[in-house]
CSV table of C-alpha atoms in Angstrom, one decimal:
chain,number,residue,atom,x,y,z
E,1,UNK,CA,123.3,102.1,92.4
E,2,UNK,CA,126.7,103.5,93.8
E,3,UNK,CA,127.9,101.0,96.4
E,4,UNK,CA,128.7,103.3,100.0
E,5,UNK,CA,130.5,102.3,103.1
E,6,UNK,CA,127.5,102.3,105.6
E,7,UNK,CA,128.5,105.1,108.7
E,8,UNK,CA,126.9,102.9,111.9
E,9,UNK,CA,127.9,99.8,112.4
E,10,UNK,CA,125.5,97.1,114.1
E,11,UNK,CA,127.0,95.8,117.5
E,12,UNK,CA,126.1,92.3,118.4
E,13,UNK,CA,125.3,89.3,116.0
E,14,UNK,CA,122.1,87.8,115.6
E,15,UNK,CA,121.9,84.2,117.2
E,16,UNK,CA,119.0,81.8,116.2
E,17,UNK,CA,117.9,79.0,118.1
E,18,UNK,CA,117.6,75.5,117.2
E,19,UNK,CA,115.2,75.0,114.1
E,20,UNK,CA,112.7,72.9,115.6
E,21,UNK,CA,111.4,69.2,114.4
E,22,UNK,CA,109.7,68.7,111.1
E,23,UNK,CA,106.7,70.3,111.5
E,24,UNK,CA,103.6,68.4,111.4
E,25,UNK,CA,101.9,68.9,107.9
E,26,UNK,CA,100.8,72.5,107.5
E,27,UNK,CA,102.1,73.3,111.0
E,28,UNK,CA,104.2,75.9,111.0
E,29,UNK,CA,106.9,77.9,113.1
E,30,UNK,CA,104.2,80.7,113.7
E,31,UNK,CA,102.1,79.2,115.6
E,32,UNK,CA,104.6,78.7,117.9
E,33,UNK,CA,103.7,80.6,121.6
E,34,UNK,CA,106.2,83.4,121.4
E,35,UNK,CA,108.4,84.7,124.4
E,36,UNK,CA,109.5,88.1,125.0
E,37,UNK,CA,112.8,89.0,126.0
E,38,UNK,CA,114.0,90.3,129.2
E,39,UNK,CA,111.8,89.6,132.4
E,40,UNK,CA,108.4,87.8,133.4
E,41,UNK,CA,108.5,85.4,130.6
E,42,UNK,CA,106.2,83.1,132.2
E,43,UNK,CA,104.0,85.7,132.8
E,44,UNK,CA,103.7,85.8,129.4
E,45,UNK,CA,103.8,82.3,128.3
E,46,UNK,CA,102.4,81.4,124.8
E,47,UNK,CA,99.4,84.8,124.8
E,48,UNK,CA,102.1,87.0,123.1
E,49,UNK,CA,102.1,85.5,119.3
E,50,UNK,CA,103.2,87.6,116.4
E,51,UNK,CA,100.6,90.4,115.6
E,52,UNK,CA,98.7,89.5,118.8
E,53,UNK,CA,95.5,89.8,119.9
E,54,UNK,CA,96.1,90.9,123.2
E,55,UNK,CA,94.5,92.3,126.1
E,56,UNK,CA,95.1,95.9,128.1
E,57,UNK,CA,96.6,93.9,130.9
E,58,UNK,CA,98.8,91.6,128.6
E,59,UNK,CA,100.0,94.4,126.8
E,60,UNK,CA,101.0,96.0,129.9
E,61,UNK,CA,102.9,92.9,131.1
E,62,UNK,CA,105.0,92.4,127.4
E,63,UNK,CA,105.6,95.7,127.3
E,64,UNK,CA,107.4,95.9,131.2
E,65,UNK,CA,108.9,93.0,130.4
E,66,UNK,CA,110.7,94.4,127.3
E,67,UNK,CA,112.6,97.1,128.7
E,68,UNK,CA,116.1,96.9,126.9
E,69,UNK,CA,117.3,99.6,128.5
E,70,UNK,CA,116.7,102.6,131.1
E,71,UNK,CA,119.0,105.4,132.1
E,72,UNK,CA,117.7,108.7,133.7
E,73,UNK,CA,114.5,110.0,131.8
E,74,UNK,CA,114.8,107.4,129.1
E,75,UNK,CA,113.3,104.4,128.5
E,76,UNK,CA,113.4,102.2,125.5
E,77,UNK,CA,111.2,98.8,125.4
E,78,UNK,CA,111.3,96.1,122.4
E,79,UNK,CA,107.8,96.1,121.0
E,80,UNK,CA,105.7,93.6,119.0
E,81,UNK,CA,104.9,93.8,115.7
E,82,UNK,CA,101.0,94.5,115.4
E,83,UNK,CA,100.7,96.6,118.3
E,84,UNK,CA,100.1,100.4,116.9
E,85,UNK,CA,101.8,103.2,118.4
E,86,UNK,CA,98.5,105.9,118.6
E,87,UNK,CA,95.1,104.6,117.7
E,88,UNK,CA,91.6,105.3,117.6
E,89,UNK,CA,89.5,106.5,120.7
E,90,UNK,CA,89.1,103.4,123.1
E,91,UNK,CA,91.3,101.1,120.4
E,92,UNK,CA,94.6,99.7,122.3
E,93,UNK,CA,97.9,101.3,121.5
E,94,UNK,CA,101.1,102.3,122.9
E,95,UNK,CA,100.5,105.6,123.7
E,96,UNK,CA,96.9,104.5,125.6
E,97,UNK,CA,99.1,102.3,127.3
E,98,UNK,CA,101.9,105.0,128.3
E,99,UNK,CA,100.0,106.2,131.2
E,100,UNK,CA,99.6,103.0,133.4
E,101,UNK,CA,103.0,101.5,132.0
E,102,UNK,CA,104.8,104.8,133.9
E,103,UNK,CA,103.2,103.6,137.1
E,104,UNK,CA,104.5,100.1,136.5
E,105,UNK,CA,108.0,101.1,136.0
E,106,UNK,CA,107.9,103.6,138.7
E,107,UNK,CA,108.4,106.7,137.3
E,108,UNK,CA,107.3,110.2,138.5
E,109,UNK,CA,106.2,111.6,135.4
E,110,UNK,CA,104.2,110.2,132.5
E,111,UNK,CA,105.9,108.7,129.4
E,112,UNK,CA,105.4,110.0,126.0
E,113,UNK,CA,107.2,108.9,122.8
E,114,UNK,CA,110.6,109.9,120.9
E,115,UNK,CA,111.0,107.6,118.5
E,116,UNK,CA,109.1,103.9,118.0
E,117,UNK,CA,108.4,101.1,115.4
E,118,UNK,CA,105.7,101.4,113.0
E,119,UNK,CA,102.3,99.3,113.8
E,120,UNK,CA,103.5,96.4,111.5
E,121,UNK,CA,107.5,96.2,112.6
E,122,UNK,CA,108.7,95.1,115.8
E,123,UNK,CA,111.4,96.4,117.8
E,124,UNK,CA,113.0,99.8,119.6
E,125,UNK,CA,110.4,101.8,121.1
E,126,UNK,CA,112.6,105.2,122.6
E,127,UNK,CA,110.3,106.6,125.1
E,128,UNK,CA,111.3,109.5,127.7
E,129,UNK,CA,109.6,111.3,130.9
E,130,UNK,CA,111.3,114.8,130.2
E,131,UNK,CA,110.2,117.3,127.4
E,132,UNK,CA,113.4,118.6,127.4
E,133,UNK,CA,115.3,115.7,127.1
E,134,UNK,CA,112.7,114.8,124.2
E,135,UNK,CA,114.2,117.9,122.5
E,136,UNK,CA,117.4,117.3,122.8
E,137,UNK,CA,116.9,113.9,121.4
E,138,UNK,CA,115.5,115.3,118.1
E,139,UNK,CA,117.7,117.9,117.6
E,140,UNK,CA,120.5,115.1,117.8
E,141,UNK,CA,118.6,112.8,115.5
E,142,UNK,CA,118.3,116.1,112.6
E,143,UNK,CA,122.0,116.6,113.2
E,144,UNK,CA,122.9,113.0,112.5
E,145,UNK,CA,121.3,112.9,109.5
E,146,UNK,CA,122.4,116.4,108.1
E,147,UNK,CA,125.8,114.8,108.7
E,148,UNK,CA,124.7,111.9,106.8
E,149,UNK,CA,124.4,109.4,109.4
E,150,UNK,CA,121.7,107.5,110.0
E,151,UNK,CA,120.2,107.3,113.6
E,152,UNK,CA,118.2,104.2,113.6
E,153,UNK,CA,119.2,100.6,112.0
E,154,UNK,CA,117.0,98.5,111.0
E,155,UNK,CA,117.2,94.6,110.1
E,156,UNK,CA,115.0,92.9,107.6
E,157,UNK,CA,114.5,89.5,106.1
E,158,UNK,CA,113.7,89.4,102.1
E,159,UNK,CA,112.5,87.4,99.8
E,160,UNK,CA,114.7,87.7,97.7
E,161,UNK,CA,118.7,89.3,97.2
E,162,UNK,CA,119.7,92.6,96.6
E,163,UNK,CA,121.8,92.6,93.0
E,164,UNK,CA,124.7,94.3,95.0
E,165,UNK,CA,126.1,93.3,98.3
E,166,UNK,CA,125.7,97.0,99.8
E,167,UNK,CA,124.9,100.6,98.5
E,168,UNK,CA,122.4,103.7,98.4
E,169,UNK,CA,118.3,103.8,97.3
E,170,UNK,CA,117.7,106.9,96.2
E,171,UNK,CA,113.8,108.1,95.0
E,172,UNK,CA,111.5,110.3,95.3
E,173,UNK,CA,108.3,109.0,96.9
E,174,UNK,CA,104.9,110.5,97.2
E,175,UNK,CA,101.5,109.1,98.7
E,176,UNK,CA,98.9,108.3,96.3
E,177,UNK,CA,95.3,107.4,96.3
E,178,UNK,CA,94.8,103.9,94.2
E,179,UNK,CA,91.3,102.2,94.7
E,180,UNK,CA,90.3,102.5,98.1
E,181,UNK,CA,94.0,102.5,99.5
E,182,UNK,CA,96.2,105.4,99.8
E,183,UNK,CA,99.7,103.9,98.6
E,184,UNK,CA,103.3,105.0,98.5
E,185,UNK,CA,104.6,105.3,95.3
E,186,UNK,CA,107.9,106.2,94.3
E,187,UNK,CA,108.9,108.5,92.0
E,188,UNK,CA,112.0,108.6,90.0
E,189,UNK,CA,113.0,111.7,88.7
E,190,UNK,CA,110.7,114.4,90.7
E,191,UNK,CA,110.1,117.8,89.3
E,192,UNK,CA,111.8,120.8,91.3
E,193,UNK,CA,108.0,122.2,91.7
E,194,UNK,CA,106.6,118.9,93.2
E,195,UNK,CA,109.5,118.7,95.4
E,196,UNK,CA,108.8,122.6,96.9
E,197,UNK,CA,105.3,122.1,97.2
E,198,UNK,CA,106.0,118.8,99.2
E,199,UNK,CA,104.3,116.9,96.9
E,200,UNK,CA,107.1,114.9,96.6
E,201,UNK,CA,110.1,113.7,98.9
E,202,UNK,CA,113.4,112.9,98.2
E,203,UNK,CA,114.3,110.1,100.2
E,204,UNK,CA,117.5,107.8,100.9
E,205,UNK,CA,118.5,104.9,102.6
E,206,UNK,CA,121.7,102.9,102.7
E,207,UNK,CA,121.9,99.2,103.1
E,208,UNK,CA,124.2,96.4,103.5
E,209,UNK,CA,123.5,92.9,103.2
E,210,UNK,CA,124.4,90.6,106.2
E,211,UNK,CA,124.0,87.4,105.3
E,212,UNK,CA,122.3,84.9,102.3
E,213,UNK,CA,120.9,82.0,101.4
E,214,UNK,CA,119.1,80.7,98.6
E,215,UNK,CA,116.4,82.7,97.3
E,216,UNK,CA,116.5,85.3,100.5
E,217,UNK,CA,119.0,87.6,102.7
E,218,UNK,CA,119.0,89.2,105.9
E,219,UNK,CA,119.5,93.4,105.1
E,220,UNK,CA,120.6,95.9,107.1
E,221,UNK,CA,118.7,99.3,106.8
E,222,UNK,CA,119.9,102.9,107.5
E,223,UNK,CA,117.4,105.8,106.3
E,224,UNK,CA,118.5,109.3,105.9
E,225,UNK,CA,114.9,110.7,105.3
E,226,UNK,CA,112.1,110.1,107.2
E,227,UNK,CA,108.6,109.0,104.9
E,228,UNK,CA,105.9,106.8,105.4
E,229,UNK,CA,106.3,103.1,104.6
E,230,UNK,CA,110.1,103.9,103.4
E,231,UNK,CA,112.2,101.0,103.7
E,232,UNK,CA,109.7,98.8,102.5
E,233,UNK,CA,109.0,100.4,99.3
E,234,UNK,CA,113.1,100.8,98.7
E,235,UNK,CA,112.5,97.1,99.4
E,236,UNK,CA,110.6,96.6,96.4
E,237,UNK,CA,113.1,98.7,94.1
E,238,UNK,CA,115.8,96.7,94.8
E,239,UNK,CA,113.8,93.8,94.0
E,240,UNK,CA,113.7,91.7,97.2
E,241,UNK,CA,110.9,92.8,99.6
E,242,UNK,CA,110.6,92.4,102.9
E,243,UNK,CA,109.3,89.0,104.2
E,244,UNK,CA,105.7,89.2,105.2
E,245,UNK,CA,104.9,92.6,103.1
E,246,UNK,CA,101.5,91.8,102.3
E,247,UNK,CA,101.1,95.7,100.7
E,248,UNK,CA,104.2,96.6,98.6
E,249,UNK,CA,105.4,93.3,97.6
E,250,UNK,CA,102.9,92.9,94.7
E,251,UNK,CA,104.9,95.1,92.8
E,252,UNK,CA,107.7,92.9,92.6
E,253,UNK,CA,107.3,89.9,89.6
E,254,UNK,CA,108.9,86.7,88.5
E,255,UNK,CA,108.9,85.4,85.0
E,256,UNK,CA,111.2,82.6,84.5
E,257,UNK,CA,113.2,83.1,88.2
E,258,UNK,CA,113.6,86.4,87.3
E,259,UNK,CA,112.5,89.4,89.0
E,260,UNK,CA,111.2,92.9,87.5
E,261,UNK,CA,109.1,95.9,88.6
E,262,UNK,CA,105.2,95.7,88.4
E,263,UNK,CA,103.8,99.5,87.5
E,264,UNK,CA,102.4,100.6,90.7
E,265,UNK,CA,98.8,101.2,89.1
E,266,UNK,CA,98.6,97.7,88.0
E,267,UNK,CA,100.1,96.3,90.9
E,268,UNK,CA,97.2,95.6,93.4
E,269,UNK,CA,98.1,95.1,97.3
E,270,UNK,CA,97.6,91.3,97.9
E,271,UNK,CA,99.0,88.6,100.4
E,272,UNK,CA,102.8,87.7,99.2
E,273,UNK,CA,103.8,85.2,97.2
E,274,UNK,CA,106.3,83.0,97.8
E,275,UNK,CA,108.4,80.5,96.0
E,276,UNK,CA,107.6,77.0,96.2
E,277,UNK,CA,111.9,76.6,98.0
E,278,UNK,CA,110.7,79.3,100.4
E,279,UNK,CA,107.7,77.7,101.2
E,280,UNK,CA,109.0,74.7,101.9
E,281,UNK,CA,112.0,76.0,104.0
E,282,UNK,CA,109.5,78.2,105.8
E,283,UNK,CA,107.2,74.8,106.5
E,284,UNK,CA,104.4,77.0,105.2
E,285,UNK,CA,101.5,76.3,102.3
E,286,UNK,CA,100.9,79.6,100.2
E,287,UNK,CA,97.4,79.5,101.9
E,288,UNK,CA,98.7,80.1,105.0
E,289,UNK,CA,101.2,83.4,104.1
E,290,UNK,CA,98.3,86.3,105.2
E,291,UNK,CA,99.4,85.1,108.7
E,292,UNK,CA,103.3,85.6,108.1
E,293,UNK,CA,104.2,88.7,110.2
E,294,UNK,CA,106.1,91.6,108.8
E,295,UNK,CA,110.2,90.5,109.3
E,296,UNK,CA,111.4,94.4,109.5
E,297,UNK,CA,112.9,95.2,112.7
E,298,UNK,CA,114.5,98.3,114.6
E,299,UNK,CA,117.3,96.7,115.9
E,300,UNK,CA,119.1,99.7,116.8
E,301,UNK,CA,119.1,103.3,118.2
E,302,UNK,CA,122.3,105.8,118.5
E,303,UNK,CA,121.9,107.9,121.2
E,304,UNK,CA,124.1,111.0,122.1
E,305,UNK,CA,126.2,109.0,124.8
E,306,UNK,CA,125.4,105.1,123.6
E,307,UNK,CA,123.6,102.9,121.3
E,308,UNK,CA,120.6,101.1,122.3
E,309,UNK,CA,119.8,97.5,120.8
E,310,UNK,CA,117.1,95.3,120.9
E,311,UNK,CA,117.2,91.9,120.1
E,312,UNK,CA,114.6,90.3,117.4
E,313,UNK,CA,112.0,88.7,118.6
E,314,UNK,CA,111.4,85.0,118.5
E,315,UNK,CA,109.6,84.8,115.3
E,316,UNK,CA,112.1,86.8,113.6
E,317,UNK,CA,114.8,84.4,115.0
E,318,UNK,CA,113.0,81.2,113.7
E,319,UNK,CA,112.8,83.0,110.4
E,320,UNK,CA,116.8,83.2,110.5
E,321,UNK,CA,116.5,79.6,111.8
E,322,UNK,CA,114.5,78.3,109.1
E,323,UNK,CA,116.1,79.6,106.1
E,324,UNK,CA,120.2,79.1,107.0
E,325,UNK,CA,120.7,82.9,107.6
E,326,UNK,CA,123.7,83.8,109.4
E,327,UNK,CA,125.7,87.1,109.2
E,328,UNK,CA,128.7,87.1,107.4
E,329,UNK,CA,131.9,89.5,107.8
E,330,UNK,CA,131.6,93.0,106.4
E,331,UNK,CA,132.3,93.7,102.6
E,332,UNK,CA,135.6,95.4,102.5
């Protein structure tokens, strides 16, 4: 893959906290209670673990609490991972939350969404009170990307390292029924026909690793395109996926340390496995992995005037904590 300068820079550097004792047996750091960021952090005390569950008014209460930042219509909150942005009628999600969340932060109108995390990441949740301003938000985000820049950036922790230090995924990728689970699989070299009857997108992302250690690396993310479950299956093509992917990382395997593509018919969606140095550095038993939460995070958000950031949350932190990942300076 052709190495490329990346166009938005991160601001800011990610700051983990002390790694804690040795942990007791199995124990490990996710079971930790978990703190938001930003106000009414004893309000939320050890409830708001990775994932959840939580209640209506617990929800209500994080969510308030993350605001990262607020200026005129918009609003942009720092959400869990777990917590789905629509749902099913009478299941819990942002947008059944919206409604009651306007009246906390005392705004006039309702909120509806611009831009938010998928169910499984955490972070940047852009949400606004003015349809018009909502418009003018996405007809900034199209023009970004026409101009090849990237609005969102997103940070994840892999197991794994990318082969080169920064550069370009591109792939087609199309969804596709296999068993019972409708998958994302990408496709290499798609037809012209499959491509104009949408049966296939072309998609691109840029990344730039920010720091390593053995075994694993802290990625930035930039996407171009917009598909379902994008960034983690360009994950899985560069060989390192995303910590806690319990879907796509199946189709990554090791034989003899080294790591190669599974075909995505054979490669069924199971909890991820982990090297025995990971393990250990993670304080976690392979048993235990199903409850590692997804470490993909939308850290940040270029707006027309500013760029919004929100910090990781506290698992993803630990995570940094744990494994002896710092950022280092920018390649050159």
């Amino acid at each position: 893959m052709a190495a490329s300068r990346l166009v938005l820079r991160a601001g800011g550097r990610l700051r983990a906290p002390r790694a804690p004792p040795a942990a007791r047996g199995a124990q490990a750091w996710y079971q930790m209670p978990l703190t938001p960021p930003g106000r009414g952090r004893q309000a939320a005390g050890a409830l708001h673990r990775a994932g959840g569950p939580w209640s209506r008014q617990e929800l209500l209460g994080l969510l308030e609490a993350a605001v990262v930042h607020r200026a005129g219509p918009l609003v942009a909150i720092s959400k869990p991972p777990g917590l789905a942005v629509t749902g099913t009628p009478g299941q819990l999600s942002l947008v059944s939350l919206l409604p009651d969340l306007s009246q906390r932060l005392s705004l006039p109108d309702e909120l509806h969404v611009v831009k938010a995390a998928g169910k499984e990441l955490s972070g940047l949740v852009l949400l606004s009170s003015c349809p018009d301003a909502t418009q003018q938000l996405h007809t900034f985000f199209t023009q970004l990307r026409r101009a090849g820049r990237s609005p969102a950036t997103y940070r994840a922790v892999t197991a794994g390292m990318p082969a080169a230090m920064e550069g370009e995924i591109r792939t087609g990728l199309k969804l596709e029924q296999i068993g019972d689970l409708q998958l994302v699989v990408p496709v290499a070299a798609p037809s012209r026909r499959s491509v104009e009857r949408k049966e296939v997108r072309k998609t691109l992302t840029r990344y730039e690793v920010l720091a390593t250690a053995p075994g694993c690396a802290l990625v930035q993310l930039q996407p171009l395109t917009a598909f379902p479950s994008q960034l983690l299956v360009h994950l899985t093509l560069l060989l390192c996926p995303a910590l806690g992917d319990h879907l796509y990382s199946a189709r990554v395997g090791t034989v003899l340390g080294e790591s190669f593509l599974l075909p995505t018919g054979s490669a069924v969606p199971h909890t991820q496995v982990l090297g025995e140095q990971l393990l250990h550095r993670l304080r976690l038993t392979q048993q235990l992995v199903h409850r590692l939460p997804l470490h993909l995070h939308l850290h940040q958000l270029l707006l027309p005037t500013n760029v919004v950031t929100a910090p990781p949350p506290p698992f993803f932190l630990q995570t940094l904590s744990l494994l002896g990942l710092s950022e280092c300076p920018a390649v050159p």
